[in-house]
Coordinates of C-alpha atoms in Angstrom, one line a residue:
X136 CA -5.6 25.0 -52.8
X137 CA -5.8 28.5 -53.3
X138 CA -6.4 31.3 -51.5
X139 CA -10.4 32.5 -51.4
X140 CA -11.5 35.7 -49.7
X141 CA -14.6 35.3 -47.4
X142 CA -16.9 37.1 -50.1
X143 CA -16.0 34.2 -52.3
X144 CA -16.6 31.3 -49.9
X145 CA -19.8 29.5 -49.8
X146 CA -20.9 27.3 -46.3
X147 CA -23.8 24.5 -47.5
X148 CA -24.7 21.7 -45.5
X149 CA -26.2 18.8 -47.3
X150 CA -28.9 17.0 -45.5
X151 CA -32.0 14.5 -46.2
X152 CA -33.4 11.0 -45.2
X153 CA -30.9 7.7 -46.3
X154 CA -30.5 7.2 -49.5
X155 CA -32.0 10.4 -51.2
X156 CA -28.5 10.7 -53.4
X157 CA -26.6 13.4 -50.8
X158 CA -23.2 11.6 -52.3
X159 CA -23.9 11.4 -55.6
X160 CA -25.1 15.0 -56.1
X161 CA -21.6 15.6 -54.1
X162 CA -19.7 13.3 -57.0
X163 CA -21.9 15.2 -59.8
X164 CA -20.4 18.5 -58.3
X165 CA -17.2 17.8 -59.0
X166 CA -17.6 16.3 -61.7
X167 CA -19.2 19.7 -63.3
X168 CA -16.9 21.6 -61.9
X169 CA -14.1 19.8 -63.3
X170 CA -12.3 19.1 -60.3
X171 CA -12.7 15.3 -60.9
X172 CA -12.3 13.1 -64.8
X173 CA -15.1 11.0 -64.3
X174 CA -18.8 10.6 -61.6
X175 CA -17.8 8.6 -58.8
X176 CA -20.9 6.3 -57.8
X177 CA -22.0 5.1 -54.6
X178 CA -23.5 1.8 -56.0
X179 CA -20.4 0.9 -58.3
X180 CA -18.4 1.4 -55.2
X181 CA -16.0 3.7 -56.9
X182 CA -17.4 6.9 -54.9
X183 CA -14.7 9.9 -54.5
X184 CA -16.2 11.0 -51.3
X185 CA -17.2 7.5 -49.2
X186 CA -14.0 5.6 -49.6
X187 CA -13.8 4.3 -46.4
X188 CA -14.3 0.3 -46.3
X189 CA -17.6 -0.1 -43.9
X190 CA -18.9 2.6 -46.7
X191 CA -18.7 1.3 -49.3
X192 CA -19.6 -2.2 -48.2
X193 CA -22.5 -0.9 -46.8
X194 CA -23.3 1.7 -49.3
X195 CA -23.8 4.3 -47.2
X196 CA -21.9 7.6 -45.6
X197 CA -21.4 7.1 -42.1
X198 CA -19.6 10.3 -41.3
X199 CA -20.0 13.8 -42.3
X200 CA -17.1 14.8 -45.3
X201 CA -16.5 18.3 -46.0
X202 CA -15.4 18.3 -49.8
X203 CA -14.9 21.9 -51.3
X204 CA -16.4 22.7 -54.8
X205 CA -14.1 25.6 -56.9
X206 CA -16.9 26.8 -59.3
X207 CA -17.3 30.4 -61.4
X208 CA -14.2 32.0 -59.1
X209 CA -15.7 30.7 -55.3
X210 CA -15.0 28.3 -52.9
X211 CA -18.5 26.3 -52.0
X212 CA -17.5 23.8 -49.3
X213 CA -20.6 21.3 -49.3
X214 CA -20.7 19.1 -46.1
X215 CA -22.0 15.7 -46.9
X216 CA -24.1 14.2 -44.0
X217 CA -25.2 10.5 -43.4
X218 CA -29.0 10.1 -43.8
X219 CA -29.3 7.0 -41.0
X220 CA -30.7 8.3 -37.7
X221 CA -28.0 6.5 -36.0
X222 CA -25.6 8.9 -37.3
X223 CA -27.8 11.9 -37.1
X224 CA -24.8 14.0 -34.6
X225 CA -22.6 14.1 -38.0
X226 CA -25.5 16.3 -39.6
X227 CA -26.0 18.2 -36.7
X228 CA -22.5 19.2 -36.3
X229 CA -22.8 20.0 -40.1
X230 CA -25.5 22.2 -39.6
X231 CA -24.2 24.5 -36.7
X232 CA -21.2 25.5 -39.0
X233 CA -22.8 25.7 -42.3
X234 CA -24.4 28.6 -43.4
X235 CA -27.0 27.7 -45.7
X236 CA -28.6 23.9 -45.1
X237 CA -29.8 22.5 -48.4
X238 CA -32.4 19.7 -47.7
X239 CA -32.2 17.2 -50.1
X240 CA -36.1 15.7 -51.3
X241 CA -36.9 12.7 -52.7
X242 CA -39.4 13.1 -55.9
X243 CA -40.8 9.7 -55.3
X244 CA -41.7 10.1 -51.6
X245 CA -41.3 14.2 -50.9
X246 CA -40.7 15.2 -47.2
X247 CA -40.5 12.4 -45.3
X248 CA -40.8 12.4 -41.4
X249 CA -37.0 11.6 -41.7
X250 CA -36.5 15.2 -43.8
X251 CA -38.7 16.9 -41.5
X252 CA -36.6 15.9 -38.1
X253 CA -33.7 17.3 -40.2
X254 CA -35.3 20.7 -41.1
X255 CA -36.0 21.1 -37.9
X256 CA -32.6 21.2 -36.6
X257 CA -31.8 23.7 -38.9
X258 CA -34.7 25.6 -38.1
X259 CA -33.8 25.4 -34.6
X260 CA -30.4 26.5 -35.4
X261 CA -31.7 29.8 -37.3
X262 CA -30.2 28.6 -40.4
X263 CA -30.8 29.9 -44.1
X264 CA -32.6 26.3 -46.2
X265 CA -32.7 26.0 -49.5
X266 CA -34.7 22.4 -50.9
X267 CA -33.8 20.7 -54.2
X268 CA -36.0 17.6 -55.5
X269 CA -33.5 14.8 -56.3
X270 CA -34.3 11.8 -58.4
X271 CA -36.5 14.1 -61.0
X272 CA -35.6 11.3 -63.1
X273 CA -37.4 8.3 -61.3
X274 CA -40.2 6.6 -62.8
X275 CA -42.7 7.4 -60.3
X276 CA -41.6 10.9 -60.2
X277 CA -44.0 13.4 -59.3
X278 CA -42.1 17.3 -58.7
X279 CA -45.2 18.8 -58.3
X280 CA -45.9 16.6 -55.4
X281 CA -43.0 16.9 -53.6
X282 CA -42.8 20.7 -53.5
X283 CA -46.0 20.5 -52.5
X284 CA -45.1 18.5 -49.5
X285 CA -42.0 20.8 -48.7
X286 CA -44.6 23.5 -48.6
X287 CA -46.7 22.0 -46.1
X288 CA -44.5 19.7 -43.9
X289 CA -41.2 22.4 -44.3
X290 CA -41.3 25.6 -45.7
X291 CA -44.6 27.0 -46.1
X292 CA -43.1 30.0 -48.1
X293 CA -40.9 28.0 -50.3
X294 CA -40.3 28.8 -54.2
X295 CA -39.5 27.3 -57.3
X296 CA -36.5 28.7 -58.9
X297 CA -36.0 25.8 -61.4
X298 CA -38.7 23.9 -63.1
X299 CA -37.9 20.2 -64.9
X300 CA -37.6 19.3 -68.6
X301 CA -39.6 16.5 -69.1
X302 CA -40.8 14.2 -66.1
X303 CA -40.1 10.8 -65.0
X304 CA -38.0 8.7 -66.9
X305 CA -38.2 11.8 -69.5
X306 CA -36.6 14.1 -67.7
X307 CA -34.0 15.9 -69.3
X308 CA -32.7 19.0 -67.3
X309 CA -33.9 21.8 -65.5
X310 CA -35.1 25.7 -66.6
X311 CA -33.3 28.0 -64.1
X312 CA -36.4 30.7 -64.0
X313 CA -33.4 33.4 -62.3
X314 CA -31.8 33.8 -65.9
X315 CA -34.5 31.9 -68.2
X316 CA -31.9 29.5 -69.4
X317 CA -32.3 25.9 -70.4
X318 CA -29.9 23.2 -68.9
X319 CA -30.1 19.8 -70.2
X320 CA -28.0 16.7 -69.0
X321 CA -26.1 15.0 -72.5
X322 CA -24.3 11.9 -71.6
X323 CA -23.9 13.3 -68.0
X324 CA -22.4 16.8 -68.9
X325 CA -24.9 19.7 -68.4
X326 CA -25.6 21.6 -71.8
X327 CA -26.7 25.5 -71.7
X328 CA -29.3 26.5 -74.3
X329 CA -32.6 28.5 -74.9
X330 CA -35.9 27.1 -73.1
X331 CA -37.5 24.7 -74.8
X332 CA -40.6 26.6 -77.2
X333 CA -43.1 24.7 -75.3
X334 CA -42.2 25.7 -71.8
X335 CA -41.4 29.2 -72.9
X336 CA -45.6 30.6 -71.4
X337 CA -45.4 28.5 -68.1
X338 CA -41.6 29.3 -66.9
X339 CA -42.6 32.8 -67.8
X340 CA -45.5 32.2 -64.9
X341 CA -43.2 30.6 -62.7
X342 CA -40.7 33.3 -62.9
X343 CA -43.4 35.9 -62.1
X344 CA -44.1 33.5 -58.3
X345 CA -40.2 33.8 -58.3
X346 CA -39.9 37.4 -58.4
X347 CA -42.8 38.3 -56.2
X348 CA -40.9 35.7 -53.5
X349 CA -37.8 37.4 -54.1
X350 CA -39.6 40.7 -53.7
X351 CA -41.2 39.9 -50.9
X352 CA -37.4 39.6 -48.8
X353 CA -36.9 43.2 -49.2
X354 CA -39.2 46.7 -48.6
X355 CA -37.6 48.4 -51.3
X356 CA -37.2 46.0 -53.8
X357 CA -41.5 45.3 -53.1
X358 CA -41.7 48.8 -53.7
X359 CA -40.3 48.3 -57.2
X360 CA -42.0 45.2 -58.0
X361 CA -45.2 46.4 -57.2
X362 CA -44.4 50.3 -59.0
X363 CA -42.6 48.2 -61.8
X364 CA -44.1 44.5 -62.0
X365 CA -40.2 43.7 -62.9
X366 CA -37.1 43.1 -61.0
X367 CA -34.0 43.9 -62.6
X368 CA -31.6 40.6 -63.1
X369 CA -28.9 42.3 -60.4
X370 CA -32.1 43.1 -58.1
X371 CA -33.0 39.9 -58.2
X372 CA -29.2 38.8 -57.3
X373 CA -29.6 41.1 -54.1
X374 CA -33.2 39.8 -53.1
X375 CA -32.2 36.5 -53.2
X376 CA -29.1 37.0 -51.0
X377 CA -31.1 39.1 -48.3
X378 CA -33.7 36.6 -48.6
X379 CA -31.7 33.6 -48.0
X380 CA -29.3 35.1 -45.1
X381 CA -32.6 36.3 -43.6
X382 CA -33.9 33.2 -43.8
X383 CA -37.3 34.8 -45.2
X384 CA -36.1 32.9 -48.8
X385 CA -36.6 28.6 -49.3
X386 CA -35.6 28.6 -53.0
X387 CA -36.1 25.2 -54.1
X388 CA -34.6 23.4 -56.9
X389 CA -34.7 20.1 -59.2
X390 CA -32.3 17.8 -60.7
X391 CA -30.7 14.1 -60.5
X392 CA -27.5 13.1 -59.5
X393 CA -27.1 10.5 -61.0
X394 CA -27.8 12.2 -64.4
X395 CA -26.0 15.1 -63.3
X396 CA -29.0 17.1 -64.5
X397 CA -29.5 20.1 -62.7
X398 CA -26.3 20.0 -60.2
X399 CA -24.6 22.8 -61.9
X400 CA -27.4 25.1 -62.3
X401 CA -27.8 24.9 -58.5
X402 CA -23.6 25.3 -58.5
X403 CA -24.1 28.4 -60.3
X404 CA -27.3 29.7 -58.1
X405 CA -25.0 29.0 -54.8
X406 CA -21.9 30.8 -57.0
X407 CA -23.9 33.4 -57.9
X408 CA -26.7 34.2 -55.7
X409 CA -26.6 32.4 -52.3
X410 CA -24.6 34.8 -49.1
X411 CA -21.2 34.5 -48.5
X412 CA -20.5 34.1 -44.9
X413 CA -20.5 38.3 -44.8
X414 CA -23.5 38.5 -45.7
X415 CA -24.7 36.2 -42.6
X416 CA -25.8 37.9 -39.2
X417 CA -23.1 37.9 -37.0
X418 CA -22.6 35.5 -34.2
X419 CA -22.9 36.1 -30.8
X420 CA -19.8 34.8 -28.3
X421 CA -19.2 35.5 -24.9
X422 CA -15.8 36.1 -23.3
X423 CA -14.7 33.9 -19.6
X424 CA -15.6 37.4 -17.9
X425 CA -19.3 36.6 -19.1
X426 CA -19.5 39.8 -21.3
X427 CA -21.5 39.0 -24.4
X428 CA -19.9 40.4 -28.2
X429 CA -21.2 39.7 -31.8
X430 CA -18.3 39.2 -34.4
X431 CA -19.1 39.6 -38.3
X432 CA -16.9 36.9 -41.0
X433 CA -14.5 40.1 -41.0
X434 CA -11.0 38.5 -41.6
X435 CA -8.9 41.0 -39.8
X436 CA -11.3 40.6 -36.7
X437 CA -10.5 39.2 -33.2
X438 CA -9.9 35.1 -34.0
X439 CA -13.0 32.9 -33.4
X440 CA -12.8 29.4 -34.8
X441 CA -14.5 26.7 -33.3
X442 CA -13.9 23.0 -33.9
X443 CA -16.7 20.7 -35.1
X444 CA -15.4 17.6 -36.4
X445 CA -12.2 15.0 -35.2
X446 CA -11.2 12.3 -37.4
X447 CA -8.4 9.9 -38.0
X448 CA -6.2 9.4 -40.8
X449 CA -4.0 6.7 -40.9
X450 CA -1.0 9.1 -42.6
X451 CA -1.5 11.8 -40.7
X452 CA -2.9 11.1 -37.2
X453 CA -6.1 12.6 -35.7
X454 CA -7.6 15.7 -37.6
X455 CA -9.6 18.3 -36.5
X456 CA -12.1 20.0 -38.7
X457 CA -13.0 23.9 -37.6
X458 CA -14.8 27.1 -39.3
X459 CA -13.7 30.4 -38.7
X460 CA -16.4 32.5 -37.2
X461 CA -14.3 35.8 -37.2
X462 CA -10.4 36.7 -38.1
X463 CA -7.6 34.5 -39.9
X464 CA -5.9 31.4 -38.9
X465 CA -2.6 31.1 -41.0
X466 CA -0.1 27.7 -41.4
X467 CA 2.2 27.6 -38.4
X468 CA -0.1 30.4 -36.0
X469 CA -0.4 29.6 -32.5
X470 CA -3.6 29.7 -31.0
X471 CA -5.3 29.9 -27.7
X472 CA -7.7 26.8 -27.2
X473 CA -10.3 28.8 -25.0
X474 CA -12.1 26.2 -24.0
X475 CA -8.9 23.7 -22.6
X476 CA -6.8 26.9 -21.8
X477 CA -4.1 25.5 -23.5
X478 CA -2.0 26.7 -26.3
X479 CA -2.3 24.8 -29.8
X480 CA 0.2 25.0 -32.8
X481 CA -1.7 25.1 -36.1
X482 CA 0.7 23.3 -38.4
X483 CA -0.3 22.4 -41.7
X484 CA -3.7 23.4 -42.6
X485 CA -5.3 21.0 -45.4
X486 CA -9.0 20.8 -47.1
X487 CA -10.0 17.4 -48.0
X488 CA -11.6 15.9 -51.2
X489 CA -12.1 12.8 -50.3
X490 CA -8.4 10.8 -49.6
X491 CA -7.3 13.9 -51.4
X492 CA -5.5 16.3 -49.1
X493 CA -4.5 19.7 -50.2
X494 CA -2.5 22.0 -48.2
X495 CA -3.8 25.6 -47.0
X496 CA -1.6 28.7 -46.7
X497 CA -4.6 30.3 -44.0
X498 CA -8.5 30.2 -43.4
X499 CA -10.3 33.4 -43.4
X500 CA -13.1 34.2 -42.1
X501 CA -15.8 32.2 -43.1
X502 CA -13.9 29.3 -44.2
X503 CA -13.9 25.5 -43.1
X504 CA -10.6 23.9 -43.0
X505 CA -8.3 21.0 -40.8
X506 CA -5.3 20.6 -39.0
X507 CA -4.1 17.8 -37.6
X508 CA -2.2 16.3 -34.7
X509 CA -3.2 19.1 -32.1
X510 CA -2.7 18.3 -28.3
X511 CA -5.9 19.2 -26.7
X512 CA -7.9 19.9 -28.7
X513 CA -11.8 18.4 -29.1
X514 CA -15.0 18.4 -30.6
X515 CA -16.8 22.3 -29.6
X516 CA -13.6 23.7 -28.6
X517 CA -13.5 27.0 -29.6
X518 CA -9.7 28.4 -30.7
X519 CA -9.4 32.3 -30.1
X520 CA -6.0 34.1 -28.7
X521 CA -5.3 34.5 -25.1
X522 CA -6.6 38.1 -24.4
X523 CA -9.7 37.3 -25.6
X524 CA -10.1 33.7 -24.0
X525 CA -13.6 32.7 -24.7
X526 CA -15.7 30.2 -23.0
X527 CA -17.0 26.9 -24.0
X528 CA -20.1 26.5 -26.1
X529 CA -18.9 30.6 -27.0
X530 CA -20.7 30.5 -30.5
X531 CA -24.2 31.0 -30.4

């Protein structure tokens, strides 16, 4: 895979009750972003990202899959998480090294007590969320219902940033209200055009709400709003990235899956408009001698990785899966394993898409990426080099 700085790398977490369609808006991602020929599908059995056996017998992700997106010049890993409380450790080890936590809503049932446990983690991680209504395209679907319940069981300050074509079985596509364009899902490919005549008056409303949310993230940019009533499209941009690091931003937005309606708008909203890991507050570690620092996603700072994941692959041996808090971790580097005070020898670095592996020259700052067949190495150990040895549990 190629080489991404950390301003063009994008951390999302995908989380939400079993069986809101966190897989198949992964397969419809790669699908619009070309990376993949056809829409894997979770019910056909043919899914890209659960391929394991018990899976797909079952249906169901049972592990968290870290699957990297290449869309309009970034890299946006999206971390799949299973929806079954029994396997609710996998989303919370998702969460702690994502940067934004997109919370995946049903449009049939809206925040469940299932979503709300979820949110909460996040919340209690101090994580940037971001909600997008899934299913739009379900018979009983009711969009207005579930942002609603978002609102009052999740975010109270959250805001639409796409609105739906049709409803229910009718649904078509979505209207991004950021750039008043029209998105429409044709025989599962999404189709940019105007906004349809008829919605022209009430996305022009709902962009207004978005603006004054947006505004709302940042003094200045209020200033201007309220001086103005506008927000230029490039202040809007910076809003919405303040807004969402800060976490005083819940954008929400609509789609299906299945239809692939919607997915690439959002693709583009995370591309476009969503922080990169420098935008994010920095982390707070602390060194053996107890001495507290806080590291920015600055590439050529001090290493601080930390691992969050350990699998096994039957051609390769036992992976572990780690994101780079601070500096660069390049093929063939060896690091200092803080936590086991042992030395480690990164060999070859690989990013998975599903049985897909793809070697890795480095990870930057910011990035997620594996290695495998370390010595010591285990879940929450934290990789750093020897002078500046750094305790367990060192990320904050």
């Amino acid at each position: 895979m190629k080489k991404y700085e950390t301003a063009n790398i994008r951390n999302v977490a995908l989380v939400g009750s079993k069986g809101v369609g966190k897989t198949t808006f992964v397969e419809a991602a790669l699908f619009s972003s070309k990376a993949t020929g056809r829409q894997g599908s979770v019910d056909e059995g043919n899914s890209i990202i659960d391929y394991d056996p018990i899976e797909v017998d079952r249906k169901q992700s049972i592990t968290s899959k870290v699957t990297p997106v290449e869309f309009a010049g970034k890299k946006i890993n999206l971390i799949d998480t299973p929806g079954y409380s029994d396997f609710v450790g996998e989303a919370v080890g998702a969460m702690a090294v994502a940067d934004v936590v997109c919370c995946l809503v049903d449009s049939v049932n809206g925040a469940d007590v299932s979503t709300a446990r979820l949110d909460g983690y996040a919340q209690k991680f101090g994580k940037a969320r971001v909600y997008f209504v899934n299913k739009a395209d379900a018979e009983r679907a009711d969009v207005d219902a579930a942002l609603a319940s978002i609102k009052d069981k999740l975010a109270s300050g959250a805001a639409l940033f796409q609105m739906p074509i049709g409803k229910g079985q009718g649904f078509k596509g979505v209207v991004d209200l950021l750039n008043m364009r029209a998105y429409v899902s044709e025989g599962g490919h999404s189709k940019e055009t105007d906004v349809p005549a008829d919605m022209a008056e009430a996305a022009k409303e709902k962009r207004t709400a978005l603006m004054e949310a947006v505004a709302e993230s940042d003094e200045v940019l209020l200033n201007k709003y309220l001086e103005s009533g506008e927000l230029s499209e490039e202040e809007l941009k910076r809003g919405m990235v303040k807004g969402i690091a800060a976490g005083t931003l819940n954008p929400v937005f609509v789609g299906s899956g299945v239809m692939n309606a919607g997915v690439e708008a959002f693709l583009a909203a995370v591309a476009g408009n969503f922080p990169s890991p420098a935008d994010m507050p920095p982390v707070k570690a602390k060194k053996a001698d107890g001495s507290e620092v806080s590291l920015t996603a600055n590439p050529a700072g001090p290493l601080l990785a930390q691992v969050f994941k350990t699998t096994s692959d039957p051609g390769i041996g036992d992976v572990s899966f780690f994101r780079v808090w601070s500096g660069t971790i390049k093929a063939g580097d060896d690091v200092f394993n803080g936590t086991q005070s042992a030395f480690e020898r990164m060999g070859h670095l690989i990013v998975m898409r599903g049985k897909e592996r793809m070697e890795s020259e480095e990870a930057p700052a910011g990035d997620i990426a594996a290695v495998a067949k370390l010595k010591s190495t285990t879940i929450e150990d934290v990789f750093t080099m020897k002078n500046d040895a750094l305790d367990r549990k060192s990320v904050v």
